Coordinates of C-alpha atoms and ligand atoms in Angstrom, one line a residue:
X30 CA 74.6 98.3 97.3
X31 CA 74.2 94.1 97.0
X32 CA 71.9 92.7 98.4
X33 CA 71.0 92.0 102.1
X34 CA 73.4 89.2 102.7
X35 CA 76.0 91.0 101.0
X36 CA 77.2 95.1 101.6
X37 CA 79.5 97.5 100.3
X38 CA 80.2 99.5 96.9
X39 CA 81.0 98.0 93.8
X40 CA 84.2 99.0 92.8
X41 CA 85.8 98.7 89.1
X42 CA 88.5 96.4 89.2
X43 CA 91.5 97.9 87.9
X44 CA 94.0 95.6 89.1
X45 CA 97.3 95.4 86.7
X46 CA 97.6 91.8 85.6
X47 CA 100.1 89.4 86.8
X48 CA 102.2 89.4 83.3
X49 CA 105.8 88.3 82.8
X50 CA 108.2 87.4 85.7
X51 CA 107.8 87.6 89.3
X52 CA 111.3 88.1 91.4
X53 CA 111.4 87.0 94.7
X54 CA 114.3 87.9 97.0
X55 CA 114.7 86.4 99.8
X56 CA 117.0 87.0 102.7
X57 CA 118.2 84.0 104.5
X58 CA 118.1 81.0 102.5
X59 CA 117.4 78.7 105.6
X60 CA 114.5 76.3 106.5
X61 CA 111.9 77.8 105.6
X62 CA 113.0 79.2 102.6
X63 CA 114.3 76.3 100.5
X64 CA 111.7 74.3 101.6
X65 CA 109.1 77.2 99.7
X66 CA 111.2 77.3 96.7
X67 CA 111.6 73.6 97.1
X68 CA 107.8 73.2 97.1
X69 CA 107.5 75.7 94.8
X70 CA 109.5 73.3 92.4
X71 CA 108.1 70.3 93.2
X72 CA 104.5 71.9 92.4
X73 CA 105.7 73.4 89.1
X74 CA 106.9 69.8 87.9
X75 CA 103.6 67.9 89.3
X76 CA 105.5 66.4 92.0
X77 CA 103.7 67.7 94.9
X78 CA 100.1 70.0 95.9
X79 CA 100.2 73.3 97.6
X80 CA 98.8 72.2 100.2
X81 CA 98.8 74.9 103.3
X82 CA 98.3 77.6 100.4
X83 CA 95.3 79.6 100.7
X84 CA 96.5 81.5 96.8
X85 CA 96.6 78.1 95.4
X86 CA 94.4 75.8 97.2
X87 CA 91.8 78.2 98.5
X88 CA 88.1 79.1 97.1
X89 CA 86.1 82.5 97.5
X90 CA 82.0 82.6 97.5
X91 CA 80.9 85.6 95.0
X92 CA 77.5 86.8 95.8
X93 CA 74.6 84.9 97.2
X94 CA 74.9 81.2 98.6
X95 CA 72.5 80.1 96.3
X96 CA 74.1 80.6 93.4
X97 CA 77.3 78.5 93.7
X98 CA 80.2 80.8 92.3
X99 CA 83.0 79.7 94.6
X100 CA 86.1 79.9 92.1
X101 CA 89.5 79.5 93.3
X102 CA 91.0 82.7 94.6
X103 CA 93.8 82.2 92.3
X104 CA 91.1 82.7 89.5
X105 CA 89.5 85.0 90.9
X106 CA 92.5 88.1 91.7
X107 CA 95.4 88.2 89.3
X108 CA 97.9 86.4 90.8
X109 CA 101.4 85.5 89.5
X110 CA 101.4 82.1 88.1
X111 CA 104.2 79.9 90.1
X112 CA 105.6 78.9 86.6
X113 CA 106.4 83.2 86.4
X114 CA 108.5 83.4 89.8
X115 CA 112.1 83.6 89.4
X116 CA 113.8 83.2 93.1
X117 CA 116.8 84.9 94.3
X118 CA 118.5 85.3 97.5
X119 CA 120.9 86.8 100.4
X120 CA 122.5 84.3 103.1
X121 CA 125.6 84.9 105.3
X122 CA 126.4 81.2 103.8
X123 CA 127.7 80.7 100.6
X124 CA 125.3 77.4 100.5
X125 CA 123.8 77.0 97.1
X126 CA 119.5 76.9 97.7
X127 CA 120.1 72.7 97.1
X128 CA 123.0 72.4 99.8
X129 CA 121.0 75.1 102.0
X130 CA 118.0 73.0 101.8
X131 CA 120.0 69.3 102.4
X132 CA 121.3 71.0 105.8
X133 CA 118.0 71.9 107.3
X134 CA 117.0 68.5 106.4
X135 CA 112.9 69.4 106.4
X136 CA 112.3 67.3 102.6
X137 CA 113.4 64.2 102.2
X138 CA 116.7 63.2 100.2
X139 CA 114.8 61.9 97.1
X140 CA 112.5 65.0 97.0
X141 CA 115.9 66.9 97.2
X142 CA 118.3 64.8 95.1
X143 CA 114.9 65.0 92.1
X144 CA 114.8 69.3 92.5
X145 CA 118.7 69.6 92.9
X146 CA 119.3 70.8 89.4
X147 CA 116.8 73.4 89.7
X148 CA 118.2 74.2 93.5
X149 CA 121.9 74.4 92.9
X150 CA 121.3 76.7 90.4
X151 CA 120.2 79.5 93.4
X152 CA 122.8 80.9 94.9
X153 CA 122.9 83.5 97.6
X154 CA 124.1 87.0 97.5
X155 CA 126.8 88.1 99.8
X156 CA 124.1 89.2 103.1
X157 CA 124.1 92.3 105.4
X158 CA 125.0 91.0 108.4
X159 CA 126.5 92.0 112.1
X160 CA 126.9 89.2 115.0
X161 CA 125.8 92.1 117.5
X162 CA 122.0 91.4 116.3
X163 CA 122.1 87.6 116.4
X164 CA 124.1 85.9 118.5
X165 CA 124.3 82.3 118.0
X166 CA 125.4 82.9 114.4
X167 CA 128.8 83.6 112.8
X168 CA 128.8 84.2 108.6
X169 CA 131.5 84.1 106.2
X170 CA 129.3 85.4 103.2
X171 CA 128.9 89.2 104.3
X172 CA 129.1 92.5 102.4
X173 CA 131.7 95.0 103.8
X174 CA 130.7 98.4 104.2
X175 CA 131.9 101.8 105.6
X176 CA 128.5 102.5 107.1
X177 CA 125.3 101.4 107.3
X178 CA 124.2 103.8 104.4
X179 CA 126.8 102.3 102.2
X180 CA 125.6 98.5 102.9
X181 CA 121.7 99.7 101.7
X182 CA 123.2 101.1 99.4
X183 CA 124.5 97.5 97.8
X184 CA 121.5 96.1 98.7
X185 CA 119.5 98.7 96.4
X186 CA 122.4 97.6 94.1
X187 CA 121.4 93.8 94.3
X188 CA 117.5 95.1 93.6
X189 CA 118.6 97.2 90.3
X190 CA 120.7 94.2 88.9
X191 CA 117.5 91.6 89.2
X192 CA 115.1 94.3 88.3
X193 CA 116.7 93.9 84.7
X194 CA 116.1 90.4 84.5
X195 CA 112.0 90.2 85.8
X196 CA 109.0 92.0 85.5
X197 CA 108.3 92.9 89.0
X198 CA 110.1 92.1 92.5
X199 CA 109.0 91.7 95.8
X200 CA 111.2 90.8 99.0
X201 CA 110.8 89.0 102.2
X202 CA 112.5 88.3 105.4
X203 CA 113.2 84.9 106.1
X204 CA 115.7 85.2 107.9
X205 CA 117.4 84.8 111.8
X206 CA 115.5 86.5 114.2
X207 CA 117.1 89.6 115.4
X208 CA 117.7 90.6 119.2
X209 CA 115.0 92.4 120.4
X210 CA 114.9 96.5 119.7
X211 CA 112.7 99.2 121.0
X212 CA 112.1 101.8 118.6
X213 CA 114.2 105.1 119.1
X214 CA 114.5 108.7 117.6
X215 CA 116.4 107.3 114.6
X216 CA 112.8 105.3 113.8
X217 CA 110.3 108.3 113.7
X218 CA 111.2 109.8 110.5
X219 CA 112.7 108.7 106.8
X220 CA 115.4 111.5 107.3
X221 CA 116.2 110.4 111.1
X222 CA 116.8 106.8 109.9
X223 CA 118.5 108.0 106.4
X224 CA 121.1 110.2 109.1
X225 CA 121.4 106.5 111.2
X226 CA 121.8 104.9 108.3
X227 CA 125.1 107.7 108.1
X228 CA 125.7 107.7 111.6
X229 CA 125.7 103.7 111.9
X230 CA 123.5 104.1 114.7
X231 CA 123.0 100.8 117.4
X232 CA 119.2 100.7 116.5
X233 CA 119.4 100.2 113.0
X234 CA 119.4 96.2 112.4
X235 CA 120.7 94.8 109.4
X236 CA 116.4 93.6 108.8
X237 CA 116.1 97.3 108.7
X238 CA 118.9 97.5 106.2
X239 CA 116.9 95.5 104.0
X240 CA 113.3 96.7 104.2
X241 CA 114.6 100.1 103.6
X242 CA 116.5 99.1 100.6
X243 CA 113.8 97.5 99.3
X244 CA 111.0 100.1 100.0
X245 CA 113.6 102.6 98.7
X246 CA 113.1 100.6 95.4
X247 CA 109.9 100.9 95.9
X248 CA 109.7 97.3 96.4
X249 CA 107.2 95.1 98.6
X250 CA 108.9 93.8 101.6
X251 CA 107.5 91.2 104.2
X252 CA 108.4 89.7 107.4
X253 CA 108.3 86.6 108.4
X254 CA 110.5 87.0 111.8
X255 CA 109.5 89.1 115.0
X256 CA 112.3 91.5 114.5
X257 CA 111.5 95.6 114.5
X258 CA 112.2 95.7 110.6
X259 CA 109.0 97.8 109.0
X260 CA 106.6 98.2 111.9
X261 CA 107.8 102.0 112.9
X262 CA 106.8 105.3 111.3
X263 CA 110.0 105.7 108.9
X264 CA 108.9 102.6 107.8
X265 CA 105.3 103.2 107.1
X266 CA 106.5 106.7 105.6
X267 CA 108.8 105.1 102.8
X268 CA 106.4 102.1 101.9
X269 CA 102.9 105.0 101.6
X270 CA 106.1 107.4 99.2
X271 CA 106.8 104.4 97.1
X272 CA 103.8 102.6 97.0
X273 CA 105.7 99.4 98.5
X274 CA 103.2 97.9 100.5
X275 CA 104.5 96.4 104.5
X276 CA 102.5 93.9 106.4
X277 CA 102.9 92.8 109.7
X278 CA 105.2 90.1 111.2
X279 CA 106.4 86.7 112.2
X280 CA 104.4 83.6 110.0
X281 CA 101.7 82.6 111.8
X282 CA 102.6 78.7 112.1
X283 CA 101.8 76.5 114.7
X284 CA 101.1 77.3 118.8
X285 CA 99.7 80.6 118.0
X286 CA 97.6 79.7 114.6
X287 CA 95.9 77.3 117.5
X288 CA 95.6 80.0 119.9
X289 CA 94.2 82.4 117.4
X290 CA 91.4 79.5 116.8
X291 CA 90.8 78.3 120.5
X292 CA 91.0 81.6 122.3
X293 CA 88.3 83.5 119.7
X294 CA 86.2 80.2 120.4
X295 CA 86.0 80.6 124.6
X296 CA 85.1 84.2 124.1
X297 CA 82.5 83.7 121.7
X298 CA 81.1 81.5 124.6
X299 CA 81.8 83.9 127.4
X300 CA 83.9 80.7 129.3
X301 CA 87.0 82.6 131.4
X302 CA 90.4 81.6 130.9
X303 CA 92.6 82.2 134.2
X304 CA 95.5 80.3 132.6
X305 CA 97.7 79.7 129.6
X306 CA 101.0 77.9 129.5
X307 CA 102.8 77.1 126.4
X308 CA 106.1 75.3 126.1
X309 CA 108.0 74.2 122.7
X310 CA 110.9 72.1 122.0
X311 CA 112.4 72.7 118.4
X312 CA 116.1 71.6 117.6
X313 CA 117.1 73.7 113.9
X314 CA 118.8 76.6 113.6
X315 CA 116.3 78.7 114.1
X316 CA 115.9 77.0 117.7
X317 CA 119.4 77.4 118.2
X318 CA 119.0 81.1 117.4
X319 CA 116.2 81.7 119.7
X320 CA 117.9 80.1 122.5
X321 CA 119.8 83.3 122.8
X322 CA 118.5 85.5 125.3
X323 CA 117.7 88.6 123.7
X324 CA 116.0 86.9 120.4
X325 CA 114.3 85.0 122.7
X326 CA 113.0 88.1 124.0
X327 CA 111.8 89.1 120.3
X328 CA 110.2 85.9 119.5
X329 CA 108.5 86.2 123.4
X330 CA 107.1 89.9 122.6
X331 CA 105.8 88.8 119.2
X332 CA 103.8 85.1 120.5
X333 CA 102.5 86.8 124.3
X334 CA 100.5 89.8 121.7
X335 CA 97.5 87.6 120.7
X336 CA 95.8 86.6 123.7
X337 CA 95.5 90.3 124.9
X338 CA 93.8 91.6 122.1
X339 CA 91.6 88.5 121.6
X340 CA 90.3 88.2 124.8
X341 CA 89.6 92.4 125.8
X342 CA 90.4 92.1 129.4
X343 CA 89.3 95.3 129.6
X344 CA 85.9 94.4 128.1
X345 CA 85.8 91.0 130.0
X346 CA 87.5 91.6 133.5
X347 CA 85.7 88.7 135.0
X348 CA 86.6 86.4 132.6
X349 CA 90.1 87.4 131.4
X350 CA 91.1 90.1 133.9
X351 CA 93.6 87.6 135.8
X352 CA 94.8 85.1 133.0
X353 CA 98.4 84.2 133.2
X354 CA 100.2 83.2 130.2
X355 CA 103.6 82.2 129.7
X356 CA 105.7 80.8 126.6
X357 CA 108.6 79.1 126.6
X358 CA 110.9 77.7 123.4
X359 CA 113.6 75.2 124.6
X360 CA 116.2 74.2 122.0
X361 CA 115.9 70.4 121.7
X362 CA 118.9 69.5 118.8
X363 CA 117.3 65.5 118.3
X364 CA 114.0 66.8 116.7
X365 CA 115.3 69.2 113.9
X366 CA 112.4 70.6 112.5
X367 CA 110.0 68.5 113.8
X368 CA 109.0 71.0 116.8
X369 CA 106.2 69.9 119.4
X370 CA 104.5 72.3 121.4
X371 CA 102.4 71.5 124.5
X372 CA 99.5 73.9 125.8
X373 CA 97.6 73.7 129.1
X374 CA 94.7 75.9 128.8
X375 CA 93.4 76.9 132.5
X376 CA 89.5 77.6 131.7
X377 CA 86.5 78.1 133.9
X378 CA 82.5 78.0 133.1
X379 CA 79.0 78.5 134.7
X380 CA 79.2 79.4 138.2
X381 CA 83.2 79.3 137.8
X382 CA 83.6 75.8 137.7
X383 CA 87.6 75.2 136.5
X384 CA 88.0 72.9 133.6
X385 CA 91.3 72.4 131.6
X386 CA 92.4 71.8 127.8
X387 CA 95.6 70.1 126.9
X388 CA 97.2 70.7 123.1
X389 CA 99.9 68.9 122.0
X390 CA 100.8 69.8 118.6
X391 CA 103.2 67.8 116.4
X392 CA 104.6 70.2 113.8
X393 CA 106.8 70.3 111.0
X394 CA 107.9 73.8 111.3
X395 CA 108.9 74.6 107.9
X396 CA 106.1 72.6 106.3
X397 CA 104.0 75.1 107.8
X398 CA 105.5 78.1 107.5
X399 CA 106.9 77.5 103.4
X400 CA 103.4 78.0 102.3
X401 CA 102.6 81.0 104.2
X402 CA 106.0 82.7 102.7
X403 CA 104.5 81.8 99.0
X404 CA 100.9 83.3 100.0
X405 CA 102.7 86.6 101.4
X406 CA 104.7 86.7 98.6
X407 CA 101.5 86.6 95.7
X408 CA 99.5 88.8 97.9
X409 CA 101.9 91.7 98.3
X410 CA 103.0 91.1 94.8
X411 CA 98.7 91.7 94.0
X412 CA 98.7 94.9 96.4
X413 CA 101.5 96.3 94.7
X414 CA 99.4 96.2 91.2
X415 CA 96.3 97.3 92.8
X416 CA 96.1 100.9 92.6
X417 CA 93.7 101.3 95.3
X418 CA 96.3 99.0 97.7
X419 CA 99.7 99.9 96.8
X420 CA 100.2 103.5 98.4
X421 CA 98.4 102.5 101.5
X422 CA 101.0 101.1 103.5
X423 CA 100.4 98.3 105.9
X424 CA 98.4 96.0 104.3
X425 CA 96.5 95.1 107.2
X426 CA 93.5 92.2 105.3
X427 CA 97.3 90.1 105.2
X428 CA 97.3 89.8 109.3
X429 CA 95.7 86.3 108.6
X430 CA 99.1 85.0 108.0
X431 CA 101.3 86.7 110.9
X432 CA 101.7 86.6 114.4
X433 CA 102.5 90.0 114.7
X434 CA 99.8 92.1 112.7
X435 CA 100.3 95.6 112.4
X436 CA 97.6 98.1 111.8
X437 CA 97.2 101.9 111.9
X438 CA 98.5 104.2 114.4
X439 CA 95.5 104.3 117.4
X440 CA 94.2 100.6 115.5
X441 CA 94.3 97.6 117.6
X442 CA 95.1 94.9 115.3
X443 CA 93.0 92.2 115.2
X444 CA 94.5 88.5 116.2
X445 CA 90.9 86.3 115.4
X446 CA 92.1 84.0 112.5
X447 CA 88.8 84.0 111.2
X448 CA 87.8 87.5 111.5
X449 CA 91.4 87.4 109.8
X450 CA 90.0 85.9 107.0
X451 CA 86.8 87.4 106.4
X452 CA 89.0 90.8 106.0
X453 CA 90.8 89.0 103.5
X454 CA 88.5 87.7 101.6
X455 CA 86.3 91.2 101.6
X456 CA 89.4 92.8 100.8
X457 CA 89.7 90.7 97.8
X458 CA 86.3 91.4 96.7
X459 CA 86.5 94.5 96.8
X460 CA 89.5 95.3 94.8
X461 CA 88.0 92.8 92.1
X462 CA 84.8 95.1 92.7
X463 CA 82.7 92.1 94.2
X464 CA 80.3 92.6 96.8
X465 CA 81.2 92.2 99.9
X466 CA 79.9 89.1 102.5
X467 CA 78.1 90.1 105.4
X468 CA 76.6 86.4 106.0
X469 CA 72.9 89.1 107.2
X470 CA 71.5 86.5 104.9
X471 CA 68.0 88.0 106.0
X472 CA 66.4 87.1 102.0
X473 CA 66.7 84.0 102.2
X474 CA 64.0 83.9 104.5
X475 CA 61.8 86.7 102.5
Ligands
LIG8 N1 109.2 77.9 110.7 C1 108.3 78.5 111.4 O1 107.3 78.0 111.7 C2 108.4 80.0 111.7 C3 107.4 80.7 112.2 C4 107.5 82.0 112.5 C5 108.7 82.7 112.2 N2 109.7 82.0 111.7 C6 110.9 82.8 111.5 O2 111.4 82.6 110.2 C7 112.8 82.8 110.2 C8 113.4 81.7 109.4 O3 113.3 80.4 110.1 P1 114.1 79.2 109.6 O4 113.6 78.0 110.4 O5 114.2 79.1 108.1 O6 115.6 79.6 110.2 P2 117.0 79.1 109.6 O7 118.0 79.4 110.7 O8 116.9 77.8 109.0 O9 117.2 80.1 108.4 C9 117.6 81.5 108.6 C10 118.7 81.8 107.5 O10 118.9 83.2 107.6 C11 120.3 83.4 107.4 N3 120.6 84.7 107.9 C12 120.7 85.2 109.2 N4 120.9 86.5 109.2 C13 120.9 86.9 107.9 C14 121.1 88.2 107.3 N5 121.3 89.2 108.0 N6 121.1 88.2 106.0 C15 120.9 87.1 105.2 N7 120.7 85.9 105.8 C16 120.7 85.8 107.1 C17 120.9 82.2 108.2 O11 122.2 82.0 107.8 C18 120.0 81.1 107.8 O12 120.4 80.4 106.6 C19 113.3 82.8 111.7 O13 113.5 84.2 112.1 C20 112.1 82.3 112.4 O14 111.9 82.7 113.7 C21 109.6 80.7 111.4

């Protein structure tokens, strides 16, 4: 054991280093992905910081407070260099990653026009894709298939081929958001989905086409959407089989990173919340997308999660028993990327007294998000060389960065950014075979 202000085994650290290439796939060149590998770039030729990146930016205290060992994290864990990631990529666009990334129009033109050589050079892969699961969008640059077993099929394909040309891979969603789907029989078991895979069955999304491919190739594979892509058992089954670690979903970006900070706050001072109103007006595609109904619906189920588990109505019934909270996205084309979000916060204090709290956040979407897609990307890159991570499935300490976490069967997941981070930070410890922080901190005073 540490000592009192720390807890927990000491572990040997046996995590594989980070040598030779990194591949990252990404499906759906939009936004938020050309403005990471954009930034990614940009950071790799001194034009611009990490900032928003925890793996690049971000420090982690070792042992007592008193002896100052705060390295950076990317010191600390063997992470993949950003000089070792090769990108790669699926769109239903034939857009190169520089023509992708001049449409969403988040970087300005001379940022662009100074990475464009680097940028053209990405081109996407011909993408699984099927209007059925998102509406407001009609490809060109789409694999043809005779089933839905034959299109993972290509997919694993596309895996093999960059395989041969880096060191490791790991994939992530950045794609459309899917309409929203309940799981069915078809997602309880590897060999119910590998038979709807066969049977083209309605349920099976082309997200899911993906994640199985990749898991298949025992490949990491992330989410940054609310779709139902790896959060059901078959899921969990195949990543645990092939040691290709899931996580949870949707990037953790703007209206609910602030909830995840405010609402932890009034319940740590026992003030009731009887209200909670969020409205957003974005105008990119991914507005346009989600102005559709049914991925409305996804997005909806994904953002309402948080406030539940944070505030424990059933714990708190007089303080959270009777909240109402309701989210609304409107698609707004004049402000592009540049999304504002309004809250109204409904709270009441000693004796009941009502007070209120108004949020008005002025976001850059993809600005926020970009970095969060790199941090996923390291991290799940680290779990898969960590032998005590990499057959456990859902990588749960990663929850810091999603809207959606997901956790154990029977597990609430926890929402509390900075109980969030505490996990991730321990986590990291104790794969490196650190002590862990329990801020006790009782010897101080001895
Ligand atoms: N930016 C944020 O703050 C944020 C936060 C949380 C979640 N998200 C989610 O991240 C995703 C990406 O957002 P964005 O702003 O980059 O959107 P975007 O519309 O700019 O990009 C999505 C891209 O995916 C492509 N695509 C759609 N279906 C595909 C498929 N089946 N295969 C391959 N490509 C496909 C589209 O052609 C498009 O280029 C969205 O689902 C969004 O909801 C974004």
């Amino acid at each position: 054991m540490g000592t009192e202000e720390q807890g927990g085994q000491k572990q040997a650290g046996t995590v594989a280093p980070a040598t030779g290439k990194l591949g990252v796939m990404v499906v759906g060149l939009g936004a938020v992905a050309t403005t990471m590998i954009a930034g990614v770039e940009a950071v790799r030729r001194g034009l611009a910081k990490p900032i928003g990146s925890l793996t690049q930016m971000g420090t982690i205290r070792l042992g007592k407070r008193t002896e100052n060992k705060s390295p950076k994290i990317k010191d600390f864990v063997p992470l993949a260099d950003l000089n070792d990631i090769v990108f790669t990529g699926w769109d239903i666009f034939e857009d190169n990653v520089y023509e992708a990334a001049a449409h969403a129009a988040v970087l300005e033109k001379e940022t662009l026009l100074q990475l464009k050589p680097y940028l053209e050079t990405i081109k996407p892969l011909p993408a699984v894709f099927d209007q059925y699961y998102v509406k407001r969008l009609n490809g060109t640059h789409i694999k043809a298939g005779k089933n839905k077993r034959d299109l993972a099929e290509q997919v694993r394909a596309d895996i093999q081929a960059f395989k041969k040309t880096v060191d490791r891979v790991v994939m992530i969603w950045c794609a459309s958001t899917e309409i929203f789907i309940e799981p069915t029989a078809v997602h309880q078991s590897v060999e119910a989905f590998e038979k709807g895979l066969e049977e083209n069955d309605i349920a099976i999304a082309p997200s899911q086409i993906y994640a199985y491919a990749a898991l298949t190739e025992g490949v990491p594979f992330a989410n940054g959407a609310p779709n139902l892509t790896v959060d059901f058992p078959a899921m969990v089954e195949l990543s645990k089989r092939n040691a290709a670690p899931v996580c949870g979903k949707d990037f953790k970006t703007g209206q609910t990173l602030m909830k995840t900070v405010l609402a932890p706050a009034f319940k740590a001072r026992m003030l009731g919340v009887s209200g909670w109103f969020s409205t957003n007006i974005l105008g990119n595609r991914d507005g346009e997308v989600l102005d559709d109904p049914q991925s409305f619906k996804t997005k909806e189920e994904s953002k309402l999660g948080s406030l539940d588990y944070i505030f424990q109505p059933e714990l708190y019934p007089d303080l959270y028993k009777d909240l109402y909270h309701k989210i609304r996205i409107n698609y707004y084309p004049p402000r592009g990327d540049e999304k504002e979000a309004w809250d109204n916060i409904d709270i009441f204090g000693w004796m009941g007294y009502p007070m209120q709290i108004k949020v008005n956040f002025l976001c850059r979407d993809s600005i926020l998000a970009a970095p969060i897609a790199l941090d996923l990307v390291l991290f799940m890159d680290l779990a898969k060389r960590s032998p005590e991570l990499r057959s456990k499935g859902i990588q749960e300490w990663l929850s810091f960065y999603l809207k959606s976490p997901q956790s154990a069967p029977g597990l609430y997941p926890e929402h509390d950014l900075f109980i969030q981070l505490m996990k991730l930070k321990n986590t990291l410890r104790h794969i490196m075979g650190s002590d862990l922080i329990t801020h006790l901190g009782l010897e101080y005073y001895d």
